[in-house]
mmCIF file of C-alpha atoms (C1' of nucleotides) in Angstrom:
data_model
loop_
_atom_site.group_PDB
_atom_site.id
_atom_site.type_symbol
_atom_site.label_atom_id
_atom_site.label_comp_id
_atom_site.label_asym_id
_atom_site.label_seq_id
_atom_site.Cartn_x
_atom_site.Cartn_y
_atom_site.Cartn_z
ATOM 1 C CA MET A 6 45.244 94.802 158.258
ATOM 2 C CA GLY A 7 45.480 97.928 160.362
ATOM 3 C CA ASP A 8 48.763 99.615 161.171
ATOM 4 C CA PRO A 9 51.111 100.658 158.352
ATOM 5 C CA LEU A 10 54.082 98.567 159.442
ATOM 6 C CA SER A 11 51.980 95.415 159.508
ATOM 7 C CA THR A 12 50.592 96.224 156.076
ATOM 8 C CA THR A 13 54.086 96.738 154.718
ATOM 9 C CA PHE A 14 55.470 93.510 156.131
ATOM 10 C CA ALA A 15 52.424 91.590 154.936
ATOM 11 C CA ALA A 16 52.927 92.982 151.440
ATOM 12 C CA LEU A 17 56.553 91.876 151.499
ATOM 13 C CA ALA A 18 55.617 88.381 152.656
ATOM 14 C CA ASP A 19 55.155 87.077 149.133
ATOM 15 C CA PRO A 20 57.855 86.206 146.589
ATOM 16 C CA THR A 21 55.809 87.391 143.602
ATOM 17 C CA ARG A 22 55.333 90.798 145.163
ATOM 18 C CA ARG A 23 58.992 91.051 146.132
ATOM 19 C CA ALA A 24 59.934 90.174 142.564
ATOM 20 C CA ILE A 25 57.654 92.910 141.282
ATOM 21 C CA LEU A 26 59.294 95.435 143.591
ATOM 22 C CA ALA A 27 62.719 94.274 142.459
ATOM 23 C CA ARG A 28 61.654 94.712 138.865
ATOM 24 C CA LEU A 29 60.383 98.212 139.588
ATOM 25 C CA SER A 30 63.640 99.163 141.253
ATOM 26 C CA ASN A 31 65.148 99.524 137.809
ATOM 27 C CA GLY A 32 62.431 101.709 136.418
ATOM 28 C CA GLU A 33 58.694 101.993 136.097
ATOM 29 C CA SER A 34 56.585 99.636 134.074
ATOM 30 C CA ASN A 35 52.992 98.865 133.143
ATOM 31 C CA VAL A 36 50.882 95.939 134.293
ATOM 32 C CA THR A 37 51.257 93.553 131.340
ATOM 33 C CA GLU A 38 54.989 94.069 131.294
ATOM 34 C CA LEU A 39 55.196 93.451 135.035
ATOM 35 C CA ALA A 40 52.967 90.417 134.718
ATOM 36 C CA ARG A 41 54.881 88.739 131.883
ATOM 37 C CA PRO A 42 57.373 86.774 134.024
ATOM 38 C CA PHE A 43 54.519 85.285 136.058
ATOM 39 C CA LEU A 44 51.984 84.446 133.384
ATOM 40 C CA GLU A 45 53.220 80.864 133.234
ATOM 41 C CA THR A 46 52.532 80.516 136.930
ATOM 42 C CA MET A 47 49.356 82.546 137.336
ATOM 43 C CA SER A 48 46.705 84.562 135.526
ATOM 44 C CA LEU A 49 46.664 88.282 134.863
ATOM 45 C CA PRO A 50 43.977 89.065 137.462
ATOM 46 C CA ALA A 51 46.152 87.379 140.049
ATOM 47 C CA VAL A 52 48.932 89.842 139.262
ATOM 48 C CA THR A 53 46.453 92.715 139.391
ATOM 49 C CA LYS A 54 45.591 91.613 142.910
ATOM 50 C CA HIS A 55 49.225 91.546 143.952
ATOM 51 C CA LEU A 56 49.615 95.043 142.584
ATOM 52 C CA LYS A 57 46.605 96.138 144.585
ATOM 53 C CA VAL A 58 48.207 94.788 147.756
ATOM 54 C CA LEU A 59 51.417 96.660 146.978
ATOM 55 C CA GLU A 60 49.452 99.806 146.228
ATOM 56 C CA ASN A 61 47.467 99.606 149.458
ATOM 57 C CA ALA A 62 50.755 99.259 151.311
ATOM 58 C CA GLY A 63 52.005 102.396 149.571
ATOM 59 C CA LEU A 64 54.858 100.456 148.009
ATOM 60 C CA ILE A 65 53.886 101.323 144.474
ATOM 61 C CA GLN A 66 51.946 104.065 142.765
ATOM 62 C CA LYS A 67 49.802 103.611 139.689
ATOM 63 C CA THR A 68 49.296 106.442 137.230
ATOM 64 C CA LYS A 69 47.045 105.949 134.253
ATOM 65 C CA SER A 70 47.750 107.357 130.837
ATOM 66 C CA ALA A 71 45.618 106.141 127.949
ATOM 67 C CA GLN A 72 44.876 102.474 128.528
ATOM 68 C CA TRP A 73 48.107 101.819 130.397
ATOM 69 C CA ARG A 74 48.708 101.892 134.106
ATOM 70 C CA THR A 75 52.277 102.797 134.824
ATOM 71 C CA CYS A 76 53.535 101.484 138.143
ATOM 72 C CA SER A 77 56.427 103.018 140.018
ATOM 73 C CA LEU A 78 58.198 102.163 143.240
ATOM 74 C CA ARG A 79 57.572 104.169 146.411
ATOM 75 C CA VAL A 80 60.277 103.637 148.996
ATOM 76 C CA ASP A 81 58.803 105.342 152.029
ATOM 77 C CA PRO A 82 57.254 102.226 153.596
ATOM 78 C CA LEU A 83 60.538 100.399 153.033
ATOM 79 C CA ARG A 84 62.249 103.139 154.964
ATOM 80 C CA GLU A 85 59.807 102.702 157.840
ATOM 81 C CA ALA A 86 60.282 98.951 157.856
ATOM 82 C CA THR A 87 64.051 99.280 157.780
ATOM 83 C CA ASP A 88 63.924 101.797 160.604
ATOM 84 C CA TRP A 89 62.025 99.251 162.670
ATOM 85 C CA MET A 90 64.563 96.535 161.931
ATOM 86 C CA GLU A 91 67.469 98.789 162.768
ATOM 87 C CA GLN A 92 66.656 98.595 166.467
ATOM 88 C CA TYR A 93 67.733 94.965 166.331
ATOM 89 C CA ARG A 94 70.896 95.522 164.367
ATOM 90 C CA GLN A 95 72.898 96.454 167.449
ATOM 91 C CA ILE A 96 71.805 93.224 169.083
ATOM 92 C CA TRP A 97 73.068 90.975 166.336
ATOM 93 C CA GLU A 98 76.194 93.023 165.896
ATOM 94 C CA SER A 99 77.067 92.627 169.543
ATOM 95 C CA LEU A 100 76.310 88.923 169.171
ATOM 96 C CA ASP A 101 78.666 88.821 166.198
ATOM 97 C CA ARG A 102 81.409 90.395 168.246
ATOM 98 C CA LEU A 103 80.828 87.990 171.112
ATOM 99 C CA ASP A 104 80.884 85.135 168.625
ATOM 100 C CA ASP A 105 84.155 86.256 167.138
ATOM 101 C CA TYR A 106 85.615 86.689 170.580
ATOM 102 C CA LEU A 107 84.615 83.201 171.660
ATOM 103 C CA LYS A 108 85.971 81.773 168.420
ATOM 104 C CA GLU A 109 89.272 83.460 169.017
ATOM 105 C CA LEU A 110 89.418 82.158 172.548
ATOM 106 C CA GLN A 111 88.621 78.697 171.263
ATOM 107 C CA GLU A 112 91.372 78.863 168.675
ATOM 108 C CA ALA A 113 93.824 80.070 171.233
ATOM 109 C CA VAL A 114 92.985 77.102 173.419
ATOM 110 C CA GLN A 115 93.411 74.741 170.481
ATOM 111 C CA ARG A 116 96.795 76.195 169.627
ATOM 112 C CA ASP A 117 97.873 75.824 173.201
ATOM 113 C CA LYS A 118 96.886 72.160 173.176
ATOM 114 C CA GLU A 119 98.597 71.305 169.904
ATOM 115 C CA GLU A 120 101.749 73.388 170.008
ATOM 116 C CA PRO A 121 102.066 74.481 173.588
ATOM 117 C CA ARG A 122 103.460 77.994 173.768
ATOM 118 C CA ASP A 123 105.716 79.807 171.312
ATOM 119 C CA LEU A 124 104.480 80.787 167.846
ATOM 120 C CA PRO A 125 102.708 84.123 167.294
ATOM 121 C CA LYS A 126 98.962 83.908 166.867
ATOM 122 C CA PRO A 127 97.768 84.847 163.346
ATOM 123 C CA LYS A 128 94.705 87.040 163.747
ATOM 124 C CA GLY A 129 91.816 85.682 161.682
ATOM 125 C CA LYS A 130 89.458 87.833 159.602
ATOM 126 C CA ARG A 131 86.546 89.071 161.670
ATOM 127 C CA HIS A 132 83.130 89.566 160.189
ATOM 128 C CA ALA A 133 83.443 87.579 156.986
ATOM 129 C CA ARG A 134 79.973 86.364 157.797
ATOM 130 C CA LYS A 135 78.446 85.521 154.478
ATOM 131 C CA ALA A 136 78.908 85.645 150.721
ATOM 132 C CA LYS A 137 75.652 86.704 149.055
ATOM 133 C CA MET B 8 54.227 79.678 153.626
ATOM 134 C CA GLY B 9 57.238 78.420 151.727
ATOM 135 C CA ASP B 10 60.455 80.415 151.454
ATOM 136 C CA PRO B 11 62.170 81.705 154.591
ATOM 137 C CA LEU B 12 62.004 85.394 153.707
ATOM 138 C CA SER B 13 58.245 85.221 153.197
ATOM 139 C CA THR B 14 57.861 83.394 156.479
ATOM 140 C CA THR B 15 59.906 86.027 158.265
ATOM 141 C CA PHE B 16 58.003 88.970 156.813
ATOM 142 C CA ALA B 17 54.686 87.267 157.505
ATOM 143 C CA ALA B 18 55.713 86.766 161.119
ATOM 144 C CA LEU B 19 56.621 90.436 161.420
ATOM 145 C CA ALA B 20 53.288 91.517 159.931
ATOM 146 C CA ASP B 21 51.522 91.551 163.292
ATOM 147 C CA PRO B 22 51.856 94.134 166.047
ATOM 148 C CA THR B 23 51.493 91.589 168.846
ATOM 149 C CA ARG B 24 54.357 89.544 167.475
ATOM 150 C CA ARG B 25 56.533 92.600 166.960
ATOM 151 C CA ALA B 26 55.823 93.635 170.539
ATOM 152 C CA ILE B 27 56.864 90.182 171.732
ATOM 153 C CA LEU B 28 60.130 90.440 169.822
ATOM 154 C CA ALA B 29 60.724 93.894 171.259
ATOM 155 C CA ARG B 30 60.125 92.525 174.736
ATOM 156 C CA LEU B 31 62.565 89.686 174.096
ATOM 157 C CA SER B 32 65.218 92.080 172.889
ATOM 158 C CA ASN B 33 65.864 92.981 176.510
ATOM 159 C CA GLY B 34 66.212 89.440 177.718
ATOM 160 C CA GLU B 35 64.522 86.057 177.626
ATOM 161 C CA SER B 36 61.196 85.354 179.247
ATOM 162 C CA ASN B 37 58.603 82.620 179.691
ATOM 163 C CA VAL B 38 55.188 82.392 178.108
ATOM 164 C CA THR B 39 52.979 83.750 180.887
ATOM 165 C CA GLU B 40 55.300 86.661 181.404
ATOM 166 C CA LEU B 41 55.316 87.417 177.685
ATOM 167 C CA ALA B 42 51.560 87.045 177.512
ATOM 168 C CA ARG B 43 50.753 89.343 180.424
ATOM 169 C CA PRO B 44 50.585 92.629 178.446
ATOM 170 C CA PHE B 45 48.122 91.086 176.003
ATOM 171 C CA LEU B 46 45.786 89.174 178.282
ATOM 172 C CA GLU B 47 43.321 92.035 178.311
ATOM 173 C CA THR B 48 43.133 91.869 174.550
ATOM 174 C CA MET B 49 43.335 88.131 173.915
ATOM 175 C CA SER B 50 43.489 84.725 175.535
ATOM 176 C CA LEU B 51 46.563 82.755 176.483
ATOM 177 C CA PRO B 52 46.216 80.214 173.662
ATOM 178 C CA ALA B 53 46.208 83.105 171.216
ATOM 179 C CA VAL B 54 49.596 84.165 172.522
ATOM 180 C CA THR B 55 50.820 80.582 172.311
ATOM 181 C CA LYS B 56 49.882 80.646 168.642
ATOM 182 C CA HIS B 57 51.767 83.856 168.028
ATOM 183 C CA LEU B 58 54.788 82.314 169.686
ATOM 184 C CA LYS B 59 54.454 79.281 167.444
ATOM 185 C CA VAL B 60 54.467 81.546 164.382
ATOM 186 C CA LEU B 61 57.589 83.290 165.637
ATOM 187 C CA GLU B 62 59.197 79.953 166.396
ATOM 188 C CA ASN B 63 58.417 78.551 162.944
ATOM 189 C CA ALA B 64 59.975 81.646 161.442
ATOM 190 C CA GLY B 65 63.088 81.003 163.524
ATOM 191 C CA LEU B 66 62.681 84.346 165.273
ATOM 192 C CA ILE B 67 62.523 82.844 168.731
ATOM 193 C CA GLN B 68 63.682 79.674 170.399
ATOM 194 C CA LYS B 69 61.852 77.881 173.180
ATOM 195 C CA THR B 70 63.707 75.818 175.753
ATOM 196 C CA LYS B 71 61.773 73.946 178.403
ATOM 197 C CA SER B 72 62.873 73.587 181.987
ATOM 198 C CA ALA B 73 60.362 72.172 184.447
ATOM 199 C CA GLN B 74 56.920 73.475 183.471
ATOM 200 C CA TRP B 75 58.274 76.705 182.026
ATOM 201 C CA ARG B 76 59.145 77.463 178.421
ATOM 202 C CA THR B 77 61.824 80.076 178.215
ATOM 203 C CA CYS B 78 61.724 82.046 174.975
ATOM 204 C CA SER B 79 64.715 83.860 173.549
ATOM 205 C CA LEU B 80 65.271 86.021 170.508
ATOM 206 C CA ARG B 81 67.048 84.649 167.428
ATOM 207 C CA VAL B 82 68.227 87.401 165.137
ATOM 208 C CA ASP B 83 69.297 85.455 162.060
ATOM 209 C CA PRO B 84 66.036 85.832 160.120
ATOM 210 C CA LEU B 85 66.064 89.556 160.919
ATOM 211 C CA ARG B 86 69.498 89.732 159.374
ATOM 212 C CA GLU B 87 68.223 88.058 156.215
ATOM 213 C CA ALA B 88 65.260 90.395 156.015
ATOM 214 C CA THR B 89 67.441 93.447 156.534
ATOM 215 C CA ASP B 90 69.866 92.212 153.898
ATOM 216 C CA TRP B 91 66.981 92.045 151.451
ATOM 217 C CA MET B 92 65.844 95.575 152.292
ATOM 218 C CA GLU B 93 69.346 96.937 151.948
ATOM 219 C CA GLN B 94 69.185 96.584 148.179
ATOM 220 C CA TYR B 95 66.619 99.390 148.197
ATOM 221 C CA ARG B 96 68.492 101.665 150.543
ATOM 222 C CA GLN B 97 70.661 103.054 147.776
ATOM 223 C CA ILE B 98 67.526 103.907 145.815
ATOM 224 C CA TRP B 99 65.940 105.994 148.505
ATOM 225 C CA GLU B 100 69.254 107.532 149.454
ATOM 226 C CA SER B 101 69.787 108.706 145.903
ATOM 227 C CA LEU B 102 66.213 110.003 145.935
ATOM 228 C CA ASP B 103 67.056 111.901 149.113
ATOM 229 C CA ARG B 104 70.051 113.457 147.435
ATOM 230 C CA LEU B 105 68.029 114.412 144.393
ATOM 231 C CA ASP B 106 65.406 115.868 146.704
ATOM 232 C CA ASP B 107 67.953 117.948 148.545
ATOM 233 C CA TYR B 108 69.444 119.120 145.286
ATOM 234 C CA LEU B 109 66.098 120.210 143.921
ATOM 235 C CA LYS B 110 65.314 121.959 147.168
ATOM 236 C CA GLU B 111 68.583 123.849 146.987
ATOM 237 C CA LEU B 112 67.908 124.842 143.415
ATOM 238 C CA GLN B 113 64.470 126.015 144.437
ATOM 239 C CA GLU B 114 65.874 128.077 147.270
ATOM 240 C CA ALA B 115 68.468 129.591 145.001
ATOM 241 C CA VAL B 116 65.758 130.634 142.568
ATOM 242 C CA GLN B 117 63.756 132.182 145.424
ATOM 243 C CA ARG B 118 66.764 134.126 146.623
ATOM 244 C CA ASP B 119 67.403 135.386 143.143
ATOM 245 C CA LYS B 120 63.847 136.612 142.871
ATOM 246 C CA GLU B 121 63.777 138.423 146.195
ATOM 247 C CA GLU B 122 67.258 139.888 146.423
ATOM 248 C CA PRO B 123 68.605 139.787 142.887
ATOM 249 C CA ARG B 124 72.355 139.096 142.863
ATOM 250 C CA ASP B 125 75.024 139.958 145.421
ATOM 251 C CA LEU B 126 74.975 138.306 148.841
ATOM 252 C CA PRO B 127 76.788 134.972 149.326
ATOM 253 C CA LYS B 128 74.497 131.942 149.517
ATOM 254 C CA PRO B 129 74.496 130.248 152.935
ATOM 255 C CA LYS B 130 74.681 126.498 152.397
ATOM 256 C CA GLY B 131 71.787 124.732 154.154
ATOM 257 C CA LYS B 132 72.062 121.468 156.096
ATOM 258 C CA ARG B 133 71.528 118.481 153.850
ATOM 259 C CA HIS B 134 69.962 115.283 155.054
ATOM 260 C CA ALA B 135 68.063 116.481 158.070
ATOM 261 C CA ARG B 136 65.278 114.214 156.873
ATOM 262 C CA LYS B 137 63.398 113.159 159.947
ATOM 263 C CA ALA B 138 63.466 113.192 163.702
ATOM 264 C CA LYS B 139 62.417 109.785 165.122
ATOM 265 C "C1'" DC C 15 31.036 102.101 114.480
ATOM 266 C "C1'" DG C 16 33.555 97.758 115.418
ATOM 267 C "C1'" DG C 17 37.582 95.487 116.831
ATOM 268 C "C1'" DT C 18 41.713 95.131 119.697
ATOM 269 C "C1'" DT C 19 44.464 95.867 123.638
ATOM 270 C "C1'" DA C 20 45.023 96.939 128.676
ATOM 271 C "C1'" DA C 21 43.456 96.205 132.906
ATOM 272 C "C1'" DT C 22 39.959 95.621 136.392
ATOM 273 C "C1'" DT C 23 35.795 93.720 138.516
ATOM 274 C "C1'" DA C 24 32.720 89.992 139.880
ATOM 275 C "C1'" DA C 25 31.700 85.669 141.576
ATOM 276 C "C1'" DC C 26 33.483 81.889 143.233
ATOM 277 C "C1'" DC C 27 36.664 78.259 145.673
ATOM 278 C "C1'" DA C 28 40.260 76.348 148.729
ATOM 279 C "C1'" DC C 29 42.898 77.070 152.389
ATOM 280 C "C1'" DA C 30 45.464 79.500 155.981
ATOM 281 C "C1'" DA C 31 45.304 82.837 159.879
ATOM 282 C "C1'" DA C 32 43.655 84.655 164.237
ATOM 283 C "C1'" DG C 33 40.768 84.123 167.623
ATOM 284 C "C1'" DT C 34 37.745 81.463 171.222
ATOM 285 C "C1'" DA C 35 36.455 77.937 175.032
ATOM 286 C "C1'" DA C 36 37.332 73.733 176.890
ATOM 287 C "C1'" DA C 37 40.126 69.712 177.561
ATOM 288 C "C1'" DT C 38 44.699 67.866 178.183
ATOM 289 C "C1'" DT C 39 49.595 67.317 179.260
ATOM 290 C "C1'" DA C 40 53.424 68.003 182.279
ATOM 291 C "C1'" DC C 41 55.566 69.001 186.235
ATOM 292 C "C1'" DA C 42 56.186 70.510 191.404
ATOM 293 C "C1'" DA C 43 55.073 70.190 195.814
ATOM 294 C "C1'" DG C 44 52.316 69.670 199.852
ATOM 295 C "C1'" DC D 10 48.145 60.950 195.151
ATOM 296 C "C1'" DT D 11 45.966 65.168 194.777
ATOM 297 C "C1'" DT D 12 46.173 69.889 193.782
ATOM 298 C "C1'" DG D 13 47.908 74.070 191.510
ATOM 299 C "C1'" DT D 14 50.489 76.155 187.856
ATOM 300 C "C1'" DA D 15 52.398 76.485 183.016
ATOM 301 C "C1'" DA D 16 51.496 75.803 178.603
ATOM 302 C "C1'" DT D 17 49.672 73.340 174.735
ATOM 303 C "C1'" DT D 18 46.215 70.891 172.023
ATOM 304 C "C1'" DT D 19 41.740 70.241 170.114
ATOM 305 C "C1'" DA D 20 37.729 71.613 167.845
ATOM 306 C "C1'" DC D 21 35.387 75.111 166.000
ATOM 307 C "C1'" DT D 22 34.279 80.015 163.925
ATOM 308 C "C1'" DT D 23 35.292 83.927 161.316
ATOM 309 C "C1'" DT D 24 37.849 86.464 158.226
ATOM 310 C "C1'" DG D 25 41.456 87.198 154.788
ATOM 311 C "C1'" DT D 26 44.389 85.665 151.023
ATOM 312 C "C1'" DG D 27 45.609 83.840 146.604
ATOM 313 C "C1'" DG D 28 44.029 81.856 142.940
ATOM 314 C "C1'" DT D 29 40.557 80.753 139.101
ATOM 315 C "C1'" DT D 30 37.280 81.947 134.892
ATOM 316 C "C1'" DA D 31 34.166 84.967 132.804
ATOM 317 C "C1'" DA D 32 32.435 89.460 132.161
ATOM 318 C "C1'" DT D 33 33.241 94.428 132.023
ATOM 319 C "C1'" DT D 34 35.316 98.953 131.529
ATOM 320 C "C1'" DA D 35 38.234 102.060 129.027
ATOM 321 C "C1'" DA D 36 40.888 103.756 125.456
ATOM 322 C "C1'" DC D 37 42.906 103.605 121.013
ATOM 323 C "C1'" DC D 38 42.828 102.687 116.027
ATOM 324 C "C1'" DG D 39 41.244 101.821 111.304
#
DNA sequence: CGGTTAATTAACCACAAAGTAAATTACAAG
DNA sequence: CTTGTAATTTACTTTGTGGTTAATTAACCG
């Protein structure tokens, strides 16, 4: 795939692989354990392949002991990816502020139409953008 | 590709597309303008395809006026992607802290070896992880 | 040794992605 | 109405991805 960022994003572009990472974020695990939740959807070799993709992207590390491969999360590529995204954060934050501002203006206009002049404007909550 | 997050990450997994987004982060632009930096590497239709991928992922919006398509950045999918990454931030931040702690311990041990007991330990800067 | 468990490799298939060249649409303007 | 410009669509090629089943490696255990 070439450059590291591309490899990272490509690895993240699959729900199975993201689920595996999520699972690994609360502790390491071996392949069969990691595979279990998916074995109704796909075969074991399929999971092995996903793990290989994650490994190539540096998102996990496999260490073998006896017949088990223990997989653990490596966060460095996630850091890199987040760093890249951060450059856009200021853009959407300024958009948020503009949005809020316009909404406030709009509300002010509405209030003026309905009850022209004279009650104090209640300031709405800003940035209550989303409930996860 | 299915779910929105996968589509977003897949769209970001290409340097050309990331460059296009970067370009759009300082203002909208039409297709030929956007394509210019890449025309030595690839054809115009190739760029059109990349734009289509970005559009399908909701990362850009195209509006036509006359024979020009003006493309502009849409940050919402980036927000979603960042939100997803954020759940890992605490992991690597705690790793950073552990790292720093171990390093301090290590340094303390070194000091003890070299100049056994009696000068006050100067506290090093924590979290000077990386210069971009 | 022989059997079982863990995991990968090999060989294959279907389909999507990234690119090309060439044709086509859409509009503006002489 | 023809010509030039902007951009897309079509048709095709190559390569990569995600999945399969079957075979293979590797280690442990009785």
